[in-house]
Short mmCIF file of C-alpha atoms and ligand atoms in Angstrom, two decimals:
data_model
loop_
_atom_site.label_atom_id
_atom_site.label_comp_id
_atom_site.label_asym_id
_atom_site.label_seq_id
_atom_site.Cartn_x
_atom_site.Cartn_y
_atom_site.Cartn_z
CA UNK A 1257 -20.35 14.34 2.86
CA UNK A 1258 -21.02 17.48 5.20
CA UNK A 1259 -17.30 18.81 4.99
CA UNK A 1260 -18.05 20.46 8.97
CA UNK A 1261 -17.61 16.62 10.02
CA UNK A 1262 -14.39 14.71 10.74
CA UNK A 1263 -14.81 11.64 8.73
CA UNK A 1264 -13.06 9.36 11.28
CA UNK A 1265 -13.99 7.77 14.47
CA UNK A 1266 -10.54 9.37 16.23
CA UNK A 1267 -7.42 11.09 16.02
CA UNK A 1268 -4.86 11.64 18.21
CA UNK A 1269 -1.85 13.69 17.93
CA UNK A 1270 1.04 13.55 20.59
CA UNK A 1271 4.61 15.42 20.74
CA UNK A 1272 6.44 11.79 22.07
CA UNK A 1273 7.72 12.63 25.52
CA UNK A 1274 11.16 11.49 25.09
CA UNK A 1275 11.69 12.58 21.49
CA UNK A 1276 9.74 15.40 20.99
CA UNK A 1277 8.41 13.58 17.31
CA UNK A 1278 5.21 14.15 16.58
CA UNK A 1279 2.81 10.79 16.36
CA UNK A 1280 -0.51 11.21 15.26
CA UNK A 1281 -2.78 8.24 14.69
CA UNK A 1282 -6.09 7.69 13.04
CA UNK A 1283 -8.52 5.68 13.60
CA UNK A 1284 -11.03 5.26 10.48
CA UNK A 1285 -13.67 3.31 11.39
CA UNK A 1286 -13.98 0.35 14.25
CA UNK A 1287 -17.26 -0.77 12.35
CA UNK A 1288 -16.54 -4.41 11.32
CA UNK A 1289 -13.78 -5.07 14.14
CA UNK A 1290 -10.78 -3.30 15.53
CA UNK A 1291 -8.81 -1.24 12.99
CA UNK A 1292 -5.54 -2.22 11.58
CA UNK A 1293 -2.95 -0.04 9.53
CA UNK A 1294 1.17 0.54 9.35
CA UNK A 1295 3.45 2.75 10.99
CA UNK A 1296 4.77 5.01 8.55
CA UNK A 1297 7.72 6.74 10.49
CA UNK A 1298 9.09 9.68 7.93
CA UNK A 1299 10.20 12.93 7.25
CA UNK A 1300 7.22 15.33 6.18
CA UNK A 1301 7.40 19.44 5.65
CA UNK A 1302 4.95 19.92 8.48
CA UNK A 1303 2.65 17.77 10.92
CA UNK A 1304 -0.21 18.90 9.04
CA UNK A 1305 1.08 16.93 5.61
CA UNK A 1306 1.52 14.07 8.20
CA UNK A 1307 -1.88 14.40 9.45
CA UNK A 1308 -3.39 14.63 5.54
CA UNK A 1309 -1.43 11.61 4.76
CA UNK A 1310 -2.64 9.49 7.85
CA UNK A 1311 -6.43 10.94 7.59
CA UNK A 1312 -5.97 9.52 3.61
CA UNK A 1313 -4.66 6.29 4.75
CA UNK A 1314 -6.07 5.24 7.51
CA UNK A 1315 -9.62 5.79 5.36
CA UNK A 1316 -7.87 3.71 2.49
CA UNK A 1317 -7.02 0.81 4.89
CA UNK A 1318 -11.09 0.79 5.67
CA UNK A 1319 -11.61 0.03 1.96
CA UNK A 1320 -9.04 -2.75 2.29
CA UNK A 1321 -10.33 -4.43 5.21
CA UNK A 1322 -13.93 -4.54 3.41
CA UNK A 1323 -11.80 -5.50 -0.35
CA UNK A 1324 -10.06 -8.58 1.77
CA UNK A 1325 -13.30 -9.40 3.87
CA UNK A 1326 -11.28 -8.84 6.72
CA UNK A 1327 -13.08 -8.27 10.44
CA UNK A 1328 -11.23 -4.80 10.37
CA UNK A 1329 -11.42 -0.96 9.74
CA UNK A 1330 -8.67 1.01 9.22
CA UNK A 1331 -6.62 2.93 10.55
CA UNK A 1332 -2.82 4.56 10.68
CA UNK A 1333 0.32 5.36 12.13
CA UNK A 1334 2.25 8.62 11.29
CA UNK A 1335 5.33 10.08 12.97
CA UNK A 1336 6.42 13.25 11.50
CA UNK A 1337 10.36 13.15 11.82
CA UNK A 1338 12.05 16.54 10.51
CA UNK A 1339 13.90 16.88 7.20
CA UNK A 1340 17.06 14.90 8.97
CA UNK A 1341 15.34 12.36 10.40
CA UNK A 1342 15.74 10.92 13.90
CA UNK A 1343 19.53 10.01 15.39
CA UNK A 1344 19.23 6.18 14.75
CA UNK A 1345 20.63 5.97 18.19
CA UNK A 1346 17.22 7.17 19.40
CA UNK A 1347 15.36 4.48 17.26
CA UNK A 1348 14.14 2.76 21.03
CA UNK A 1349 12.82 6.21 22.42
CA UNK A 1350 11.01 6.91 18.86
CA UNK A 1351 9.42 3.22 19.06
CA UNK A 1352 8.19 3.69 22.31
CA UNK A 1353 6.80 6.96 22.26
CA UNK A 1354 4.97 5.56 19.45
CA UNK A 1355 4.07 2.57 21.13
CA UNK A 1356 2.07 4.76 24.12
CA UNK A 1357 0.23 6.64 21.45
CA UNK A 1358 -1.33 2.97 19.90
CA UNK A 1359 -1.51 1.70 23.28
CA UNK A 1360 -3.87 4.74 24.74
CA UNK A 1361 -6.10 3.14 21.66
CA UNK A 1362 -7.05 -0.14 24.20
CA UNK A 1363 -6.60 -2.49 21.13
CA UNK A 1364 -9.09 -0.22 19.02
CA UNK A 1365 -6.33 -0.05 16.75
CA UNK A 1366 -3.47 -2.36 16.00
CA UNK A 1367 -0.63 -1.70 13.95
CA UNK A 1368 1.95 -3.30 11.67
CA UNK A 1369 5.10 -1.77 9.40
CA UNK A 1370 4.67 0.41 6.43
CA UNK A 1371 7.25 2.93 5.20
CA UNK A 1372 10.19 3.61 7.78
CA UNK A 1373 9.51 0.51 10.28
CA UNK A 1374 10.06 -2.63 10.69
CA UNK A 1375 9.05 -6.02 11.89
CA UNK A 1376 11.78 -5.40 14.77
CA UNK A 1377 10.07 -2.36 15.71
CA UNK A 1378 6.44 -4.64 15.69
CA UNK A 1379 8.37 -6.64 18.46
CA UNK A 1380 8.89 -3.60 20.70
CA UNK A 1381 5.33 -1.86 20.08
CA UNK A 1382 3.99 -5.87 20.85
CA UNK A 1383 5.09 -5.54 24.08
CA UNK A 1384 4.69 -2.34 24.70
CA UNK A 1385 1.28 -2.11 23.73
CA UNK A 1386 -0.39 -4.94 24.49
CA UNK A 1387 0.49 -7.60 21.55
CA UNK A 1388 -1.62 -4.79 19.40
CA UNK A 1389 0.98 -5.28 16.45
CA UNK A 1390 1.10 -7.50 13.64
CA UNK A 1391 4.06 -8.93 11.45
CA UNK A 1392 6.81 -9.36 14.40
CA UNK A 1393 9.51 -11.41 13.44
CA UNK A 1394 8.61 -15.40 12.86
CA UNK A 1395 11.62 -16.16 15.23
CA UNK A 1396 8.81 -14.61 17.95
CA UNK A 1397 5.82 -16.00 16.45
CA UNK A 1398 4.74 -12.76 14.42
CA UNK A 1399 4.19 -13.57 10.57
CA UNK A 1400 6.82 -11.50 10.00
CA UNK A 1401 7.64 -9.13 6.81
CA UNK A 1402 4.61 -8.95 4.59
CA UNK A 1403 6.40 -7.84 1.52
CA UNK A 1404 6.36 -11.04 -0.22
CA UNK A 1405 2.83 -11.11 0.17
CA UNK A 1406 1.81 -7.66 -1.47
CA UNK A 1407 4.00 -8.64 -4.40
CA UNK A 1408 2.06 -12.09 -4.02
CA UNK A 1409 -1.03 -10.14 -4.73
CA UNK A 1410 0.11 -7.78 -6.58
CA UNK A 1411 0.84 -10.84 -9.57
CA UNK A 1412 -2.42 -12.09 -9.25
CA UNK A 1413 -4.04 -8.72 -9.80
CA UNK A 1414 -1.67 -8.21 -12.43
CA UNK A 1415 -2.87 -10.94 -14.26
CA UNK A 1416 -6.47 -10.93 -13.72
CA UNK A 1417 -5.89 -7.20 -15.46
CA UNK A 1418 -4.77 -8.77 -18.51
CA UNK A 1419 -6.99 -11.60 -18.41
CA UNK A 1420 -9.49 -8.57 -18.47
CA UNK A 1421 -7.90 -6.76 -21.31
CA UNK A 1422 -6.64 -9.70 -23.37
CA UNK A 1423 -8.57 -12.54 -22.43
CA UNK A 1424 -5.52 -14.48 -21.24
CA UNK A 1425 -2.79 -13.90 -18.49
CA UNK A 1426 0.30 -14.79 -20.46
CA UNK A 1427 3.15 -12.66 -18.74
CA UNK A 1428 5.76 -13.75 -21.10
CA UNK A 1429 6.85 -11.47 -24.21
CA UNK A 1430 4.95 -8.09 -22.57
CA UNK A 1431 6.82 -5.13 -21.68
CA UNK A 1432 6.49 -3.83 -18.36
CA UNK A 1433 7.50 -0.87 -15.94
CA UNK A 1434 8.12 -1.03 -12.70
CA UNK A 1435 7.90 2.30 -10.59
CA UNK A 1436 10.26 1.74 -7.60
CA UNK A 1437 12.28 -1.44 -7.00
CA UNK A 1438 11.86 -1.15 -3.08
CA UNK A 1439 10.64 -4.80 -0.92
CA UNK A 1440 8.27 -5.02 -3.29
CA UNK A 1441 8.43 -3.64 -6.35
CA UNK A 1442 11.95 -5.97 -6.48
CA UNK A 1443 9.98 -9.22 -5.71
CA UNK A 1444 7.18 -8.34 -8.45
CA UNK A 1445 9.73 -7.42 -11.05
CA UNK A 1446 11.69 -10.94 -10.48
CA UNK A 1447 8.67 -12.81 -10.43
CA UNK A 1448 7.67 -11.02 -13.96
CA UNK A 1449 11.30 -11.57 -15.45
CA UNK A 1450 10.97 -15.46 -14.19
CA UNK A 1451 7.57 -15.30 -16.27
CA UNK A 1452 9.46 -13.92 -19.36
CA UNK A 1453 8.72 -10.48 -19.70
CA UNK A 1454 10.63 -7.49 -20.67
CA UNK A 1455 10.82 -5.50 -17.17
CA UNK A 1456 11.89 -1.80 -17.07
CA UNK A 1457 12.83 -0.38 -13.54
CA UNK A 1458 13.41 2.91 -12.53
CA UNK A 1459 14.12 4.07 -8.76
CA UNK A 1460 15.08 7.59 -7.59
CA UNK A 1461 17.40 5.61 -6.15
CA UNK A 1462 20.12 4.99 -8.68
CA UNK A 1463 22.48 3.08 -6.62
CA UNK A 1464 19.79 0.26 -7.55
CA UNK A 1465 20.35 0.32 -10.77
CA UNK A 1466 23.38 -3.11 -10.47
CA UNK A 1467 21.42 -5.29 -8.41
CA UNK A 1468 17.73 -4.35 -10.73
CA UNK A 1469 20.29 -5.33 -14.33
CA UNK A 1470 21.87 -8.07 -12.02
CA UNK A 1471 18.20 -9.52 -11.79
CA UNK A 1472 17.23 -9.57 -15.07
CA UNK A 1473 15.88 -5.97 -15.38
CA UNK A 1474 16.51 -3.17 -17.49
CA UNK A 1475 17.38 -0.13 -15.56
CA UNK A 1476 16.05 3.10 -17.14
CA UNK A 1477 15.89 7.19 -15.99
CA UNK A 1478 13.03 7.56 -18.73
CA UNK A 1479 9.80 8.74 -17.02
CA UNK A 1480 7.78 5.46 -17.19
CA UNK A 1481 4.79 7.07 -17.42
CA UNK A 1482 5.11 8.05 -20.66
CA UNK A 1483 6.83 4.98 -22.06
CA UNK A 1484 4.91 2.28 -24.05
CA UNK A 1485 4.29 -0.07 -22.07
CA UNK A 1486 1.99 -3.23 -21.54
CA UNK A 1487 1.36 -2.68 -17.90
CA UNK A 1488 2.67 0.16 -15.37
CA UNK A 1489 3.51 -1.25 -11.73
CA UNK A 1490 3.49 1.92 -9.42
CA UNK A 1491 5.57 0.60 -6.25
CA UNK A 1492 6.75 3.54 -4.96
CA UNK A 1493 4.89 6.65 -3.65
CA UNK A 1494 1.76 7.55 -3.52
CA UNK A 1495 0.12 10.50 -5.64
CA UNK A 1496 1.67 9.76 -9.05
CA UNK A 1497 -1.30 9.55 -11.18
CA UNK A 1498 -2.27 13.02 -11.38
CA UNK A 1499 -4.39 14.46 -14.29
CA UNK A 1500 -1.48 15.23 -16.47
CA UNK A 1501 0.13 11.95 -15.99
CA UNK A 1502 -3.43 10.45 -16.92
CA UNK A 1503 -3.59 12.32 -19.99
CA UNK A 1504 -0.21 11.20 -21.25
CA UNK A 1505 0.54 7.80 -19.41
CA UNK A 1506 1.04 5.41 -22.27
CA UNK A 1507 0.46 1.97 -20.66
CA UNK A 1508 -2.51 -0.62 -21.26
CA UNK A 1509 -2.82 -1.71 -17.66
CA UNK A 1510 -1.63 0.18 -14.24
CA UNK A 1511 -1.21 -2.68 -11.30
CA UNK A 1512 0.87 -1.88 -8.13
CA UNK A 1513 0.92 -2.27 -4.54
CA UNK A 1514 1.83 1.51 -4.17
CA UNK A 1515 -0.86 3.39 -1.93
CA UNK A 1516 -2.66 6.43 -2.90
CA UNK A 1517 -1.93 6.02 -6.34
CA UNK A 1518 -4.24 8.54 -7.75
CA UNK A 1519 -3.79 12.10 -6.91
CA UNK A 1520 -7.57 12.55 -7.06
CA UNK A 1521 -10.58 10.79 -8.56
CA UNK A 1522 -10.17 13.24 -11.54
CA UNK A 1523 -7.17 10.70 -12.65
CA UNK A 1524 -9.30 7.61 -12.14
CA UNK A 1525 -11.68 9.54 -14.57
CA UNK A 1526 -9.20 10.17 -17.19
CA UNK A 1527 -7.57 6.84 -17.23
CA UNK A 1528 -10.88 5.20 -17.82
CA UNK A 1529 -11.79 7.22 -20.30
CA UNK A 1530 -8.27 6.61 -22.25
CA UNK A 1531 -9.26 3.31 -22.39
CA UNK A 1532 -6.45 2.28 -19.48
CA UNK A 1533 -7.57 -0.21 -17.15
CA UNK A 1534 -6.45 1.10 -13.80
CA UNK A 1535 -6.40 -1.55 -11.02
CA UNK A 1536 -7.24 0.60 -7.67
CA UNK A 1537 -4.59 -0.07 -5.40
CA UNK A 1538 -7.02 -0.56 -2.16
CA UNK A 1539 -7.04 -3.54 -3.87
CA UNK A 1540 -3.88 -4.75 -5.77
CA UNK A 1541 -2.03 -3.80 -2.28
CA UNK A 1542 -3.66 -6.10 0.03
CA UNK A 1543 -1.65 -9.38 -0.21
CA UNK A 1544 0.19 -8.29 2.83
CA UNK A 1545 -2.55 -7.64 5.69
CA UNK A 1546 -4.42 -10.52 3.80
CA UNK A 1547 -1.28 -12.53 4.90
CA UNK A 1548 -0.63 -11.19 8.56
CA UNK A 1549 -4.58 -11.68 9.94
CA UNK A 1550 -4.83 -14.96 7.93
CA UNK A 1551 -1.52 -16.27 9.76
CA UNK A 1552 -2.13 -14.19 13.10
CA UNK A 1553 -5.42 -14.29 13.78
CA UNK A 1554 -7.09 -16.59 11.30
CA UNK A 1555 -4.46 -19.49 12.34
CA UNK A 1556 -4.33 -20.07 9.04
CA UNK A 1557 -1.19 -22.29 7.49
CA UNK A 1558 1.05 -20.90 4.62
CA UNK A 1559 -1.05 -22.91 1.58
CA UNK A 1560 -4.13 -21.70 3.11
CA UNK A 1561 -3.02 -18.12 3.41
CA UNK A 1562 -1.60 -18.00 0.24
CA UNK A 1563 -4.79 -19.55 -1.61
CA UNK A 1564 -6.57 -16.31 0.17
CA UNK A 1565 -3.62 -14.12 -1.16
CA UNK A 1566 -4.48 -15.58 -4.74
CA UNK A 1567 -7.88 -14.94 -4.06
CA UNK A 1568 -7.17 -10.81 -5.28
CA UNK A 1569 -6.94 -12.44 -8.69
CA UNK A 1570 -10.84 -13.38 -8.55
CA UNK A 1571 -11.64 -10.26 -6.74
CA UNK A 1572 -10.05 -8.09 -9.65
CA UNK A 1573 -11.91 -9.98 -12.09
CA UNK A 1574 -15.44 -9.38 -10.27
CA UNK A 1575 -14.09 -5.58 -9.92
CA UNK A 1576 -13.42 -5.05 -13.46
CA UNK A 1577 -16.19 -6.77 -14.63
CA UNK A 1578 -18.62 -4.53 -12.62
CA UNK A 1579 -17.13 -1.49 -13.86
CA UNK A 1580 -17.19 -2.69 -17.04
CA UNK A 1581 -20.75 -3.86 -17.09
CA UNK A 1582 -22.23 -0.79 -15.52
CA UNK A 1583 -20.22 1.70 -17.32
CA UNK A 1584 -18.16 3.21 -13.78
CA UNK A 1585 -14.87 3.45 -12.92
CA UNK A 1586 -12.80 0.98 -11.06
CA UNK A 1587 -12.36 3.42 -8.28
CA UNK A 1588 -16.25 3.62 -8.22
CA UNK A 1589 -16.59 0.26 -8.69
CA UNK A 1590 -14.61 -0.55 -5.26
CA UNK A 1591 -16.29 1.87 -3.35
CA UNK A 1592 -19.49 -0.07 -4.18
CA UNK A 1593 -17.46 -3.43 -3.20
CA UNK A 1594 -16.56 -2.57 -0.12
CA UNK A 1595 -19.71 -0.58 1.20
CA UNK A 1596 -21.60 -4.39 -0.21
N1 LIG B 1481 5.56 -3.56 1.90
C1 LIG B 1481 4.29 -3.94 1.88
O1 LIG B 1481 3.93 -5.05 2.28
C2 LIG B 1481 3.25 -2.98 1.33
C3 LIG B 1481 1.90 -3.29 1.51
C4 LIG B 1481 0.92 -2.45 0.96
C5 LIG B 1481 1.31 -1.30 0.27
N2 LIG B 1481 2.64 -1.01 0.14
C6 LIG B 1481 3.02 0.20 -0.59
O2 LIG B 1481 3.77 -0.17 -1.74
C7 LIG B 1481 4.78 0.81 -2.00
C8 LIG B 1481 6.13 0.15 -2.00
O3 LIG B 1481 6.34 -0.47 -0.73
P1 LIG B 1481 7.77 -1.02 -0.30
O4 LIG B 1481 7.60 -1.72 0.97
O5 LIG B 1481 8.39 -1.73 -1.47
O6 LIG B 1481 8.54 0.36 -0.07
P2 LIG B 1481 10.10 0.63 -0.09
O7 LIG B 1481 10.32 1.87 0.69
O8 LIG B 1481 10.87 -0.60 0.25
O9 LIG B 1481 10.42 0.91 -1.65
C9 LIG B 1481 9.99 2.05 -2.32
C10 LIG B 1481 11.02 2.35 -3.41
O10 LIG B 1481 10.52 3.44 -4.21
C11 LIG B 1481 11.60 4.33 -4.47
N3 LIG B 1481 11.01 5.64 -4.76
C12 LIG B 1481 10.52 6.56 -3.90
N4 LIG B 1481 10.02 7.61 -4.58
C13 LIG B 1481 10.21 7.34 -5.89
C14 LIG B 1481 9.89 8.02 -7.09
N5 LIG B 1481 9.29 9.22 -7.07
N6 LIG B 1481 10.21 7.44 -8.28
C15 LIG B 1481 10.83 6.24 -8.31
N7 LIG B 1481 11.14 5.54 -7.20
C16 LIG B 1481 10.83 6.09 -6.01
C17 LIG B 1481 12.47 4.28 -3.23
O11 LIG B 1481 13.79 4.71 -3.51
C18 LIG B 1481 12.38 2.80 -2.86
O12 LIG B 1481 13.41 2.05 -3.48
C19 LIG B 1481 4.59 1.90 -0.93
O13 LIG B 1481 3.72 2.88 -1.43
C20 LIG B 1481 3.89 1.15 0.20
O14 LIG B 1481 3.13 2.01 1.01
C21 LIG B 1481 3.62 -1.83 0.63
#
């Protein structure tokens, strides 16, 4: 790619007139339809790591629209709150300063929640932009949170990677690691307990640790990515799998709705190489936008959307099995996918 050229079709940065927050949104591409990405509304050492991580996202979300063969690009939503966040009194003024910056897009771009917001906060950029947001509340006719969704997906990727590693899905009797018990890494790990594995959770968050043993789980400070394990569920931040963590990760499979997940192709190398089946998380992660056009736009019922939720099982199969066959990695292998 000639590095001179800005990759995207637009970006916009704006200091919100009423709270002085920066908002910067990207739109990747508009290519198959309007693009469609989250609001991620969080503290960040500069605007200019809030600009790398929207430019990185809102690309990512193009990969996911083509992965879920979805009429949409992508595109993203950062505000760039300082280290101590935003008076939560001020949540309204924050909302709709960052409703003006989507709405200057003239439904180009349409958003929905990520890190930091909130189907209540859909309900206020909805109105004040147009109806460009997805997953308002139900109560309002949104398909409110997607959460359960992602984690839908998430399972079915998860077990099309062992399918692909074992030749059978069985859940029951493995151990696995779950990075993060957030919305979804807590629905995934439940789901996996209920299926009779051996879960380990950890969560920088240690005030988790009652409600993850309460569930079934075993709560752990170890560094999971060193641990034996059957399969690795990265549900928290991006970036985790750098090169040294892909040198010394110990786990079979790595399957989570986390975004980002590798800190650079480099990883993805590595991994495949070790012999670990990495599933790329443009993939594994899109039960949730999946879920909000099939209900919003697609009309589609809850057994319908959920079939097409399912449907990331398949799709990790076919991904796997092209790497496989022509000797690439999975990363590579859903770059071809989604430029197909
Ligand atoms: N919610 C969705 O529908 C959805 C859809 C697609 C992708 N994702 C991605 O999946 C990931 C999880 O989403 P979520 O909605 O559950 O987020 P969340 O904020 O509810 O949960 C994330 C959890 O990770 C923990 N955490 C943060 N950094 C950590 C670290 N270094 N080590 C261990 N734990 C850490 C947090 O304390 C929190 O409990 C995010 O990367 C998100 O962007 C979510």
């Amino acid at each position: 790619m000639d590095r001179t050229q800005l990759g995207h079709e637009e970006v916009r940065a704006v200091r919100g007139v009423r709270t002085g927050v920066t908002v910067i949104v990207a739109v990747h591409s508009t290519a198959r339809g309007p693009a469609i990405g989250g609001v991620r509304i969080k503290p960040y050492p500069s605007w200019r790591d809030g600009l790398d991580d929207v430019l990185r996202l809102s690309e990512a979300m193009t990969m996911k629209c083509a992965l879920a063969d979805l009429a949409h690009g992508g595109g993203k939503t950062v505000a760039v709150l300082p280290p101590d966040g935003v008076d939560p009194r001020r949540r309204t003024d924050l909302i709709t300063d960052i409703a003006e910056a989507i709405d200057g897009f003239d439904g180009r771009y349409r958003c929905g929640p990520d890190i930091g917001s909130t189907p209540d906060d859909m309900s206020l950029i909805h109105r004040l932009a147009r109806g460009n947001a997805f997953c308002r509340p139900e109560a309002e006719g949104g398909s409110g949170n997607s959460s359960a969704a992602t984690a839908r997906g998430v399972i079915a990727a998860l077990r099309a990677g062992l399918r692909h590693r074992h030749g059978d899905d069985r859940v029951s009797g493995r151990r696995i690691g779950v990075i993060g018990y957030g919305h979804v890494g807590r629905l995934v790990a439940g789901e996996l307990i209920r299926s009779g594995a051996t879960v380990l959770i950890t969560d920088v968050d240690s005030r988790l640790a009652g409600q993850a043993e309460a569930g079934g789980a075993r709560w752990t400070t170890a560094d999971l990515l060193t641990e034996e394990l059957d399969v690795l569920v990265p549900a928290a931040t991006g970036g985790l799998l750098t090169d040294r963590a892909a040198r010394t990760c110990r786990a079979g499979l790595i399957v989570g709705p986390a975004n980002n997940q590798l800190a650079d192709d480099r990883a993805g190398v590595v991994l495949h190489e070790r012999g670990i089946t990495w599933v790329p998380d443009v993939l594994a992660s899109i039960g949730g936008i999946v879920h909000a056009v099939s209900r919003e736009e697609t009309g589609l019922d809850d057994t319908a959307t959920a079939a097409r939720v399912d449907r990331i099982g398949e799709k990790t199969t076919a991904l796997l099995a092209h790497a496989a066959e022509h000797r690439i990695t999975p990363l590579a292998a859903a770059r071809r996918m989604a430029a197909a």
